[in-house]
CSV table of C-alpha atoms in Angstrom, one decimal:
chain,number,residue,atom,x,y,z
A,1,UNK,CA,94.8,55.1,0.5
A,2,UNK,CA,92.7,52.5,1.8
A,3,UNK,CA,92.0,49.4,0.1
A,4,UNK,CA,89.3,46.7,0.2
A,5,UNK,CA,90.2,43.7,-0.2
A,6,UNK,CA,87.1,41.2,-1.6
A,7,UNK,CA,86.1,38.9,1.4
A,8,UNK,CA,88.4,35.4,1.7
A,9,UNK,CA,86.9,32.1,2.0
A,10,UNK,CA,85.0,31.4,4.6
A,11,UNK,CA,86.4,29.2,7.8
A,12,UNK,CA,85.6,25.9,8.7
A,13,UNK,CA,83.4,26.8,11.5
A,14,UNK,CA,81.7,29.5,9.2
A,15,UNK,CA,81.1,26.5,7.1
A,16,UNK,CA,79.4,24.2,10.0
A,17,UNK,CA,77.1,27.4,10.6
A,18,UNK,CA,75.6,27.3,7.0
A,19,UNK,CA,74.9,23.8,7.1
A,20,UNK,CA,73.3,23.8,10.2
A,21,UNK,CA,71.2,26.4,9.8
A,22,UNK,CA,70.0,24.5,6.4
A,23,UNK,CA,69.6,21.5,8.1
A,24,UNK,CA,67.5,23.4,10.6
A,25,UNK,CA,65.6,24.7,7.7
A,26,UNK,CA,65.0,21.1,6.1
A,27,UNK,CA,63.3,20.1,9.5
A,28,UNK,CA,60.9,23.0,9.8
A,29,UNK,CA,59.8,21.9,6.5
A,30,UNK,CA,59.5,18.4,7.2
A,31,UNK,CA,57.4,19.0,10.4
A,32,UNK,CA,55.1,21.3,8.2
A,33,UNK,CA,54.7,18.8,5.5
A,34,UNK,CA,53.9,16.2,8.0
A,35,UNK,CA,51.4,18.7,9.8
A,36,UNK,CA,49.5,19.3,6.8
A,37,UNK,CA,49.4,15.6,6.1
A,38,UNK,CA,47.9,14.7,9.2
A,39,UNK,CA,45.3,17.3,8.3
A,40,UNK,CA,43.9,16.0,5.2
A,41,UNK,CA,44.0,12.5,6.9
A,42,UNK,CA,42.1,13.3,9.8
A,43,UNK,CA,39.5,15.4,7.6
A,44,UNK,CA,39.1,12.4,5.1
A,45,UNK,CA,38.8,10.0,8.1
A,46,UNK,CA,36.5,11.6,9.3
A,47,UNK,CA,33.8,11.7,6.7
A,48,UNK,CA,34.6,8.3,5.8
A,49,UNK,CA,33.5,7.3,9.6
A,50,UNK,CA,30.5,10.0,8.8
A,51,UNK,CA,29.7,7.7,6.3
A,52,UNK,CA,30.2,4.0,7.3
A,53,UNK,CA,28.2,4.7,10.1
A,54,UNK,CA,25.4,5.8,8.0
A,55,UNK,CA,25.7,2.9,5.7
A,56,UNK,CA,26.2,-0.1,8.5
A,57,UNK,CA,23.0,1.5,10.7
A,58,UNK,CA,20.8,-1.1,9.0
A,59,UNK,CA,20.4,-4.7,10.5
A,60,UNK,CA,18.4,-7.5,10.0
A,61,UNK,CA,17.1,-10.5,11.9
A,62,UNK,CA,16.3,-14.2,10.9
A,63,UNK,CA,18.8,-14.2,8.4
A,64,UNK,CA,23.2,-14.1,8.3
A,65,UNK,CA,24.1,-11.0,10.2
A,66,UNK,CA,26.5,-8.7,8.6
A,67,UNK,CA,30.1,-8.9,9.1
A,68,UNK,CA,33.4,-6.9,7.9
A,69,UNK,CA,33.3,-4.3,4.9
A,70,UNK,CA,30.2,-2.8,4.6
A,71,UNK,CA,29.4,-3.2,1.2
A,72,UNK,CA,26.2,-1.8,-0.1
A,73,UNK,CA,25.0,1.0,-2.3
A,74,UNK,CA,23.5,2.4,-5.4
A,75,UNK,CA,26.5,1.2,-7.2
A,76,UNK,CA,25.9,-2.8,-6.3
A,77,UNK,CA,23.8,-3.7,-9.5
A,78,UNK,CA,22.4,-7.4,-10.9
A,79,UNK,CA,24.1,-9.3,-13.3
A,80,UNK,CA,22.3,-12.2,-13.5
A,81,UNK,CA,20.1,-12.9,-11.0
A,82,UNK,CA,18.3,-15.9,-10.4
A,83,UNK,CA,16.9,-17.6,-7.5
A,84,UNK,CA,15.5,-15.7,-4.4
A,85,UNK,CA,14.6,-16.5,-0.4
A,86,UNK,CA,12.8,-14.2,2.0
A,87,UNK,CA,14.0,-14.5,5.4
A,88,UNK,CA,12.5,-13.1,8.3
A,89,UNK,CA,10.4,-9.4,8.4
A,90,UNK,CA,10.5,-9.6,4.8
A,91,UNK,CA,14.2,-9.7,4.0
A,92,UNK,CA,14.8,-10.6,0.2
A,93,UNK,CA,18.1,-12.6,-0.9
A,94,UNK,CA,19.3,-12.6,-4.7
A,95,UNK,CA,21.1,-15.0,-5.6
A,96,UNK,CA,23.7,-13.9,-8.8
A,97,UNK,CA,25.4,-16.1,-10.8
A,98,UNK,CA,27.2,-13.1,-12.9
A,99,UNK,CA,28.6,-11.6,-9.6
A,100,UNK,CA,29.0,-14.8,-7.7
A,101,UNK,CA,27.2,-13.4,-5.2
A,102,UNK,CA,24.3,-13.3,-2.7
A,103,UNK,CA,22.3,-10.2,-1.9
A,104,UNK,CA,20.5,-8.8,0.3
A,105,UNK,CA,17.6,-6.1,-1.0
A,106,UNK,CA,17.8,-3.4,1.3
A,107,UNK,CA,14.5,-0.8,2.4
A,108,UNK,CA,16.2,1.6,0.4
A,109,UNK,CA,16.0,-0.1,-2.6
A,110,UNK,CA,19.8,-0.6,-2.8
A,111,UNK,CA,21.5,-3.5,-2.6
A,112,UNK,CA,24.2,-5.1,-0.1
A,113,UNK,CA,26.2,-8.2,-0.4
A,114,UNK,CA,26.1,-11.2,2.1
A,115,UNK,CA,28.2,-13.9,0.5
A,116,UNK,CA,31.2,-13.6,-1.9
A,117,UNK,CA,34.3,-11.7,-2.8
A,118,UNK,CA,33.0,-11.9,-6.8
A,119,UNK,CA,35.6,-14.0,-7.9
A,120,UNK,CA,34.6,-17.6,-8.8
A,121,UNK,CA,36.3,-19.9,-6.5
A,122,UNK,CA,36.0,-22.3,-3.7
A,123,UNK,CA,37.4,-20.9,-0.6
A,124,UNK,CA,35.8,-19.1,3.0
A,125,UNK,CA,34.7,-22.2,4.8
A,126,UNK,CA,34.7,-21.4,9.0
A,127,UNK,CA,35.0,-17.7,7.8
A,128,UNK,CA,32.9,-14.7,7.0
A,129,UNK,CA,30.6,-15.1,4.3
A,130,UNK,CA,31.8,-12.0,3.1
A,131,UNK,CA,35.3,-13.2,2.2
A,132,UNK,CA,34.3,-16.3,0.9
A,133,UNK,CA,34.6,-17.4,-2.7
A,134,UNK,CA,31.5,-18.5,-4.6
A,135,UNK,CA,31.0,-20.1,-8.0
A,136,UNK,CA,27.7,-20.0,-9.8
A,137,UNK,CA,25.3,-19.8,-6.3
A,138,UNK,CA,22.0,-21.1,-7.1
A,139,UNK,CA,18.9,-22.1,-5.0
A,140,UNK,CA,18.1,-20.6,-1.5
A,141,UNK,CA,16.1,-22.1,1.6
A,142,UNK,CA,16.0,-20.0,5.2
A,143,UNK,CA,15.9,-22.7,8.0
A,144,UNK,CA,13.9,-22.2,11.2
A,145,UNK,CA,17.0,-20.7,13.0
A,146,UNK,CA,17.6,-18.4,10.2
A,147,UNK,CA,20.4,-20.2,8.2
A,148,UNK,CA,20.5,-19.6,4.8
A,149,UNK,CA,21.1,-22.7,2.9
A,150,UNK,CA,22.3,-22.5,-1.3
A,151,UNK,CA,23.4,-24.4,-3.8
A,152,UNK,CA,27.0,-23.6,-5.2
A,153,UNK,CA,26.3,-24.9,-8.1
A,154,UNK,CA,30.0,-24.9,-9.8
A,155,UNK,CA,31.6,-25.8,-7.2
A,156,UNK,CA,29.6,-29.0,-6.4
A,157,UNK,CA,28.4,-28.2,-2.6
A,158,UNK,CA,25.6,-27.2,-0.4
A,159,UNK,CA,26.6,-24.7,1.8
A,160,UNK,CA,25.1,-22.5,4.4
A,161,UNK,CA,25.4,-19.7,6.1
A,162,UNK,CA,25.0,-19.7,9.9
A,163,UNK,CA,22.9,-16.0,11.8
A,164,UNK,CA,26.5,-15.0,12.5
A,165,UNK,CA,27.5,-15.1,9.2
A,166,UNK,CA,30.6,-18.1,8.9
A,167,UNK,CA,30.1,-19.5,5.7
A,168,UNK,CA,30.6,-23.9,5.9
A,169,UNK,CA,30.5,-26.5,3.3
A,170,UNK,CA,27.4,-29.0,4.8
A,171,UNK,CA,27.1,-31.2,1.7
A,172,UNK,CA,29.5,-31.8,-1.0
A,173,UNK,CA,33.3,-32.5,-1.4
A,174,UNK,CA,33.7,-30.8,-4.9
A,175,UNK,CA,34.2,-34.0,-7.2
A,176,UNK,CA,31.9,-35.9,-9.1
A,177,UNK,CA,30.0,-39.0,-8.8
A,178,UNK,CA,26.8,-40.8,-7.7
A,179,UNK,CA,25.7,-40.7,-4.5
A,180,UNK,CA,24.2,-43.7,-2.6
A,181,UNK,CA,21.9,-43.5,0.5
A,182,UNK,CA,24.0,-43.3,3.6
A,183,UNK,CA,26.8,-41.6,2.3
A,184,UNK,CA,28.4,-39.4,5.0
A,185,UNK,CA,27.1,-35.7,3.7
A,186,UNK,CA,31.0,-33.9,3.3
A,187,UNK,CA,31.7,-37.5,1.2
A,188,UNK,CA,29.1,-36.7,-1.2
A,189,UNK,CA,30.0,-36.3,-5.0
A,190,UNK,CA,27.4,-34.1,-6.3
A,191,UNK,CA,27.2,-32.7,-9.7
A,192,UNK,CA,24.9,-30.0,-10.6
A,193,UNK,CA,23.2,-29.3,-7.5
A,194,UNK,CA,20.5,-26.6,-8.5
A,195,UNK,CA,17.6,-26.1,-5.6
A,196,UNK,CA,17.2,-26.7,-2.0
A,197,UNK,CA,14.2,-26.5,0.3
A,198,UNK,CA,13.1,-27.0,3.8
A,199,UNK,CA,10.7,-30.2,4.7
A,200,UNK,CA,7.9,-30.2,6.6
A,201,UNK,CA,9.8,-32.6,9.2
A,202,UNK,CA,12.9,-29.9,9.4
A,203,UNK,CA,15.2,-31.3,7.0
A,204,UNK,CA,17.2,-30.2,3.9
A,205,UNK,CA,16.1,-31.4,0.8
A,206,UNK,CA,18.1,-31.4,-2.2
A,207,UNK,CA,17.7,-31.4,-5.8
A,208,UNK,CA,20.7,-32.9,-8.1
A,209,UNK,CA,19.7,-32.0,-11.9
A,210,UNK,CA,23.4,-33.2,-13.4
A,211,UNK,CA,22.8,-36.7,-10.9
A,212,UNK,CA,19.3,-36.5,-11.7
A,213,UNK,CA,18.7,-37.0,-8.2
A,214,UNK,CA,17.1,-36.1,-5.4
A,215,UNK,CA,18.4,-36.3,-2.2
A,216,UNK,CA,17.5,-35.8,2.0
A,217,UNK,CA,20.6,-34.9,4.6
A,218,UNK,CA,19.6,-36.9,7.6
A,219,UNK,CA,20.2,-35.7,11.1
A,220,UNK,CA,23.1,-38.1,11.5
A,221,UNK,CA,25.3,-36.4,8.8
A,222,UNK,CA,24.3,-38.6,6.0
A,223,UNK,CA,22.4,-37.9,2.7
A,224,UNK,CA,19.3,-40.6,1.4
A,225,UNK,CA,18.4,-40.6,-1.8
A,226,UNK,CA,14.5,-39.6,-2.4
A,227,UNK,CA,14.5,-40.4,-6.2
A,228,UNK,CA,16.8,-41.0,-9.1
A,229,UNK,CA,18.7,-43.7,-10.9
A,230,UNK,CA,21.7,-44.2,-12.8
A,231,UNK,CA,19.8,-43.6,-15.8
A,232,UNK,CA,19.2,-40.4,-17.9
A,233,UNK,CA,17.0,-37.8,-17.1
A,234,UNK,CA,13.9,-37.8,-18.2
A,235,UNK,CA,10.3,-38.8,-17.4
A,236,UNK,CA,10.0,-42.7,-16.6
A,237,UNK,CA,9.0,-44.8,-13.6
A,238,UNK,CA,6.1,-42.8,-12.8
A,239,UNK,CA,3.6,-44.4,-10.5
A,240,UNK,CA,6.5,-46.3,-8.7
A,241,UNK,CA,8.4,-45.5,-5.7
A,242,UNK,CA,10.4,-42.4,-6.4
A,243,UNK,CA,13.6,-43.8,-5.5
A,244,UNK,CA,13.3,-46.0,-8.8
A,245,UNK,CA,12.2,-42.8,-10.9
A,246,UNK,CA,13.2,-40.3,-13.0
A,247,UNK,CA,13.1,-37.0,-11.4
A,248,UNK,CA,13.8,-35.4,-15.1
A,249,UNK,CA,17.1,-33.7,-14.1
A,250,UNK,CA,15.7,-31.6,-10.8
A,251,UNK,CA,16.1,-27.7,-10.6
A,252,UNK,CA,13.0,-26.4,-8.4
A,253,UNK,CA,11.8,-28.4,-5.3
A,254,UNK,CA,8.6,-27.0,-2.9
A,255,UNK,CA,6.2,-29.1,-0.6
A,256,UNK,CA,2.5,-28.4,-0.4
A,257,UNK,CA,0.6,-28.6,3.0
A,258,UNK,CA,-0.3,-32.1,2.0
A,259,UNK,CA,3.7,-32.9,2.3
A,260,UNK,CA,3.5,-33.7,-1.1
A,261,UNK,CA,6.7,-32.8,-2.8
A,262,UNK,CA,6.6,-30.7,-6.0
A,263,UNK,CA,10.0,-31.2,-8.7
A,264,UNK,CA,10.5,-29.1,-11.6
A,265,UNK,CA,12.4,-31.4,-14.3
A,266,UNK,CA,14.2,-29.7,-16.1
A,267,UNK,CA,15.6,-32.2,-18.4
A,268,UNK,CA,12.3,-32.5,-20.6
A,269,UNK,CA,10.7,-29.4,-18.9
A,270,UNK,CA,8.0,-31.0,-16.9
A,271,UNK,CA,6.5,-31.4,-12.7
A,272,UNK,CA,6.8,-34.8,-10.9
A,273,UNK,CA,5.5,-35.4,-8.0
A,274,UNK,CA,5.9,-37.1,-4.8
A,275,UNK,CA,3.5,-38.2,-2.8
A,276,UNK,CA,4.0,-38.7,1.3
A,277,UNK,CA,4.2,-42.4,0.5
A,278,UNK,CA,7.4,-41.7,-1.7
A,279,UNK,CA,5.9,-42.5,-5.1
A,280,UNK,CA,6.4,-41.0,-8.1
A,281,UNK,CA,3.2,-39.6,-9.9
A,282,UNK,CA,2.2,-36.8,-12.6
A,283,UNK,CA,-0.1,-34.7,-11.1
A,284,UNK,CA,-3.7,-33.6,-13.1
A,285,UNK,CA,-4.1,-31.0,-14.9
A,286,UNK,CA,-0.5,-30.2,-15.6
A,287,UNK,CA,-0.7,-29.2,-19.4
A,288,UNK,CA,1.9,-25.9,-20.7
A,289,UNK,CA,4.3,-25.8,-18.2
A,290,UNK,CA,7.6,-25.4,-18.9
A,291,UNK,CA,9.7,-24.3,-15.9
A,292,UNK,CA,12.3,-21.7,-15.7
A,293,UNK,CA,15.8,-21.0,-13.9
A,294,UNK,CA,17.2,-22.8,-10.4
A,295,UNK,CA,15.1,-22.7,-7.2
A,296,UNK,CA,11.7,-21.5,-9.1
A,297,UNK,CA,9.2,-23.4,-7.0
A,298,UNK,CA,8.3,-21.8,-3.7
A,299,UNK,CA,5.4,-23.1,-1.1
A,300,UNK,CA,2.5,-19.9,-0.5
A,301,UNK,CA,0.9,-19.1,2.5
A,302,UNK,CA,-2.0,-20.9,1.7
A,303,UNK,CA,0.0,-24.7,1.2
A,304,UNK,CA,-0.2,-24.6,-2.7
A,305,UNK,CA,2.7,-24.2,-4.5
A,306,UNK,CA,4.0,-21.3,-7.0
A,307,UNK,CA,6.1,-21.8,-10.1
A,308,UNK,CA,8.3,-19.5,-12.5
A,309,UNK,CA,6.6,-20.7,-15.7
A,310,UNK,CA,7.9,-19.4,-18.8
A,311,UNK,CA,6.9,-15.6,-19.2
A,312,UNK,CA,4.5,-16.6,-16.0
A,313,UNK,CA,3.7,-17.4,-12.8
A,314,UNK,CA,1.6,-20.0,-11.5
A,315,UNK,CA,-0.3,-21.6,-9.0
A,316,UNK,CA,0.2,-25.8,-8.5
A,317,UNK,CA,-1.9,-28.3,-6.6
A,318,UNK,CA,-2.4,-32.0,-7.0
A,319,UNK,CA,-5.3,-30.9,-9.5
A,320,UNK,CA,-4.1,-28.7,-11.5
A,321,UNK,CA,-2.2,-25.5,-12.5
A,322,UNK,CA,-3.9,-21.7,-12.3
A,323,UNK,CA,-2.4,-18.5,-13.7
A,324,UNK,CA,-1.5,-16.2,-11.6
A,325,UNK,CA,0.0,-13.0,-13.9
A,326,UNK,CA,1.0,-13.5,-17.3
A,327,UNK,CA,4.2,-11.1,-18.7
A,328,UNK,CA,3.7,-11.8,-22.4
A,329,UNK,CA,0.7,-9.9,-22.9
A,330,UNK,CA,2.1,-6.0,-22.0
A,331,UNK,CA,5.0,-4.4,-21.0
A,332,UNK,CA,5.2,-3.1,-17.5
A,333,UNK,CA,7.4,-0.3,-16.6
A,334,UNK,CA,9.7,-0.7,-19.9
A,335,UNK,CA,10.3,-4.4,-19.5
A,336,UNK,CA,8.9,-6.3,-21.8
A,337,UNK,CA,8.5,-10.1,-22.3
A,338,UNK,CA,9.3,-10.9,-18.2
A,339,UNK,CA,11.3,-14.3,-18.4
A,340,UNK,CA,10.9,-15.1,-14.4
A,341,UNK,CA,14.3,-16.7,-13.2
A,342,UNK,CA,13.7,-17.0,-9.4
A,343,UNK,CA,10.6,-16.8,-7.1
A,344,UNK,CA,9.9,-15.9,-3.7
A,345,UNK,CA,6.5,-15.4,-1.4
A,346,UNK,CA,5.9,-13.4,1.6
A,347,UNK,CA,3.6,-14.3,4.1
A,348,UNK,CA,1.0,-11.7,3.0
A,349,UNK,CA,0.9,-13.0,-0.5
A,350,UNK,CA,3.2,-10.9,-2.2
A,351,UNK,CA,5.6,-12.5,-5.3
A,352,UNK,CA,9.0,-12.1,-5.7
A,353,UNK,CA,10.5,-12.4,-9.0
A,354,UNK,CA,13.3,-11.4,-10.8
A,355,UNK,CA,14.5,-12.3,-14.9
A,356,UNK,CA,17.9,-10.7,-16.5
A,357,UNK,CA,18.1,-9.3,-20.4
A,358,UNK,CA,20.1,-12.5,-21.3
A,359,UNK,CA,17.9,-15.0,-21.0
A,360,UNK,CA,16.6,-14.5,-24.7
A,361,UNK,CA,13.4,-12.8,-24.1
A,362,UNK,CA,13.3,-9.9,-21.3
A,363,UNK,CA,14.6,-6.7,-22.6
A,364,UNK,CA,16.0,-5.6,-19.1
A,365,UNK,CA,17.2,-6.8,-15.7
A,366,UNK,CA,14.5,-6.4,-13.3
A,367,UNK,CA,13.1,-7.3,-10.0
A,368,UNK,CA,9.7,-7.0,-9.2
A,369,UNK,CA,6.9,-8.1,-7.1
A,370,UNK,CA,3.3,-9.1,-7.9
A,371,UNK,CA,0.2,-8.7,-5.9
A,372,UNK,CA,-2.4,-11.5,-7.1
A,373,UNK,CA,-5.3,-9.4,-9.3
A,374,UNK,CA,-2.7,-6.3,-9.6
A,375,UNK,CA,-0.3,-4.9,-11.7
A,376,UNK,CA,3.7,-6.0,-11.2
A,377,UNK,CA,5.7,-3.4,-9.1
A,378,UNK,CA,9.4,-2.9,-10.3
A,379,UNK,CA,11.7,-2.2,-7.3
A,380,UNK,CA,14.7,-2.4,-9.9
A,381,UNK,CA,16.0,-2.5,-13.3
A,382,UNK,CA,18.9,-2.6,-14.9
């Protein structure tokens, strides 16, 4: 009889067999995982390239170029948006104090950002504007070689953004303080800088509503002061030179073609004026108007000068003050009772405006724009 015996255990090379034929195994599937990984990379690369390409497409002139991230989109929304700036071929800038931010409106409709990471800060000087930290920006002015120039409000600096779009610090060291005529502009201790605007002779003027000053940086580096005292803001030293006046706590500055220069005081909600010869005047005519927001007077084609009144907008000479649309009466489009925060006007007459639902009287967010003797034209809300 035969017997079968039940197989022995297996030898020690039987074993090395077995163990390299699973390690061969364990590669094939590595490779294979790897291969498919590579797979679903490539594809999502791709349509992320598909799609950065169609968002970064759109460029601007006479204004910071973009830089970095592309970051723009129906998703960008206002927070608080207050004063505004149109550069070149009609490029609007939003300045946000709830995002920290400045936009840029694009044809679309959407929004893209120019200046600011979102997180209040001080940080980005000699770097993209982009990647640079913002706290509370404020008002706008485009020089003639397309630098934008703001006021960072909360963090006590002027600072501007050059075409290319590196972000620098020209006025302003961050602390508190006074500031006398001739002090070297990156030594000066501003407060609650608000507005800025262009002069007709090229410089930057600046309006100080916590130093109730306002102040000129001179082509040496330094900063002059064009009117203010130690005193409190408020309305006093009118008909004297300005420098020995009350500019009433300064948000909105704007010349006329006269080179007059327009001030919205803020303090007890009134307009100074001064005049080429640097004095301090009220101007005629001047009777309900009660100015709004940071940055809200804006010179107009014509040389006059426009104003964010409350729940209007107006026109301002030496004479007088005309209406130009009044929000109170209707609603437009759902928003009612149109608190304007910032103003800006294009070189065919159009106005800019924008308000936010948390200013105690507009119901929504909104930007719009006005054509004198027509009806408001929403191009967002919020």
């Amino acid at each position: 009889m035969t017997v079968t015996l039940p197989p022995g255990p297996p030898h020690s090379a039987d074993i090395e067999a077995l163990i390299e034929a699973a390690r061969r195994r364990q590669r094939r599937r590595r490779r294979l995982i790897a291969l498919l990984v590579a797979v679903v990379v490539i594809a999502g690369t791709a349509d992320y390239l598909v799609l950065g390409s169609a968002l970064s497409g759109h460029r601007t002139s006479g204004g910071p170029r973009k830089s970095g991230a592309v970051r723009s989109g129906a998703a960008i929304r206002l927070e608080r948006p207050g004063a505004l700036a149109l550069g070149s071929r009609g490029v609007l800038y939003i300045a946000d104090e709830g995002r920290n931010q400045i936009l840029e409106r694009l044809p679309n409709g959407t929004f893209r950002i120019v200046a600011g990471t979102g997180k209040a800060g001080f940080s980005g000087d000699g770097g993209k504007a982009l990647r640079a930290e913002l706290n509370m920006p404020r008002g706008m002015a485009i020089g003639r070689d397309g630098t934008l120039y703001f006021a960072d409000t909360g963090n006590n600096r002027i600072r501007a953004i050059a075409p290319d779009g590196i972000i620098s610090t020209i006025v302003g060291n961050g602390k508190y303080g006074w500031v006398r005529s001739g002090t070297p502009a990156h030594a000066a201790t501003l407060v609650s800088p608000d507005a800025v605007t262009i002069g007709p002779d090229g410089r930057l003027y600046i309006a100080d509503s916590g130093d109730n000053e306002v102040l000129r940086l001179e082509t040496n580096g330094t900063v002059t002061e064009i009117a203010g005292n130690r005193r409190y803001a408020g309305v006093y030293g009118v008909g004297r030179p300005a420098v020995n006046a009350s500019p009433d706590g300064p948000s909105g500055l704007a010349f006329d073609r006269a080179d007059n220069l327009y001030i919205a005081g803020f303090a007890v909600k009134t307009l100074l004026m001064i005049t080429p010869k640097g004095i301090m005047t009220l101007p005629d005519g001047i009777g309900n108007f009660y100015p709004r927001g940071e940055g809200d007077l804006v010179t107009a084609p014509d040389g006059s000068v426009l104003a964010a009144n409350t729940l209007a907008i107006v026109r301002l000479t030496p004479h007088g003050m005309a209406p130009i649309f009044d929000f109170s009466r209707k609603p437009f489009a759902g928003v009612t009772f149109f608190l304007p925060e910032g103003i800006a006007v294009a070189p065919n007459g159009d106005i800019y405006a924008d308000t936010w639902d948390g200013n105690g009287y507009a119901n929504k967010t909104a930007l719009i724009v006005v054509r004198p003797g027509k009806k408001p034209r929403v191009l967002w809300k919020g």
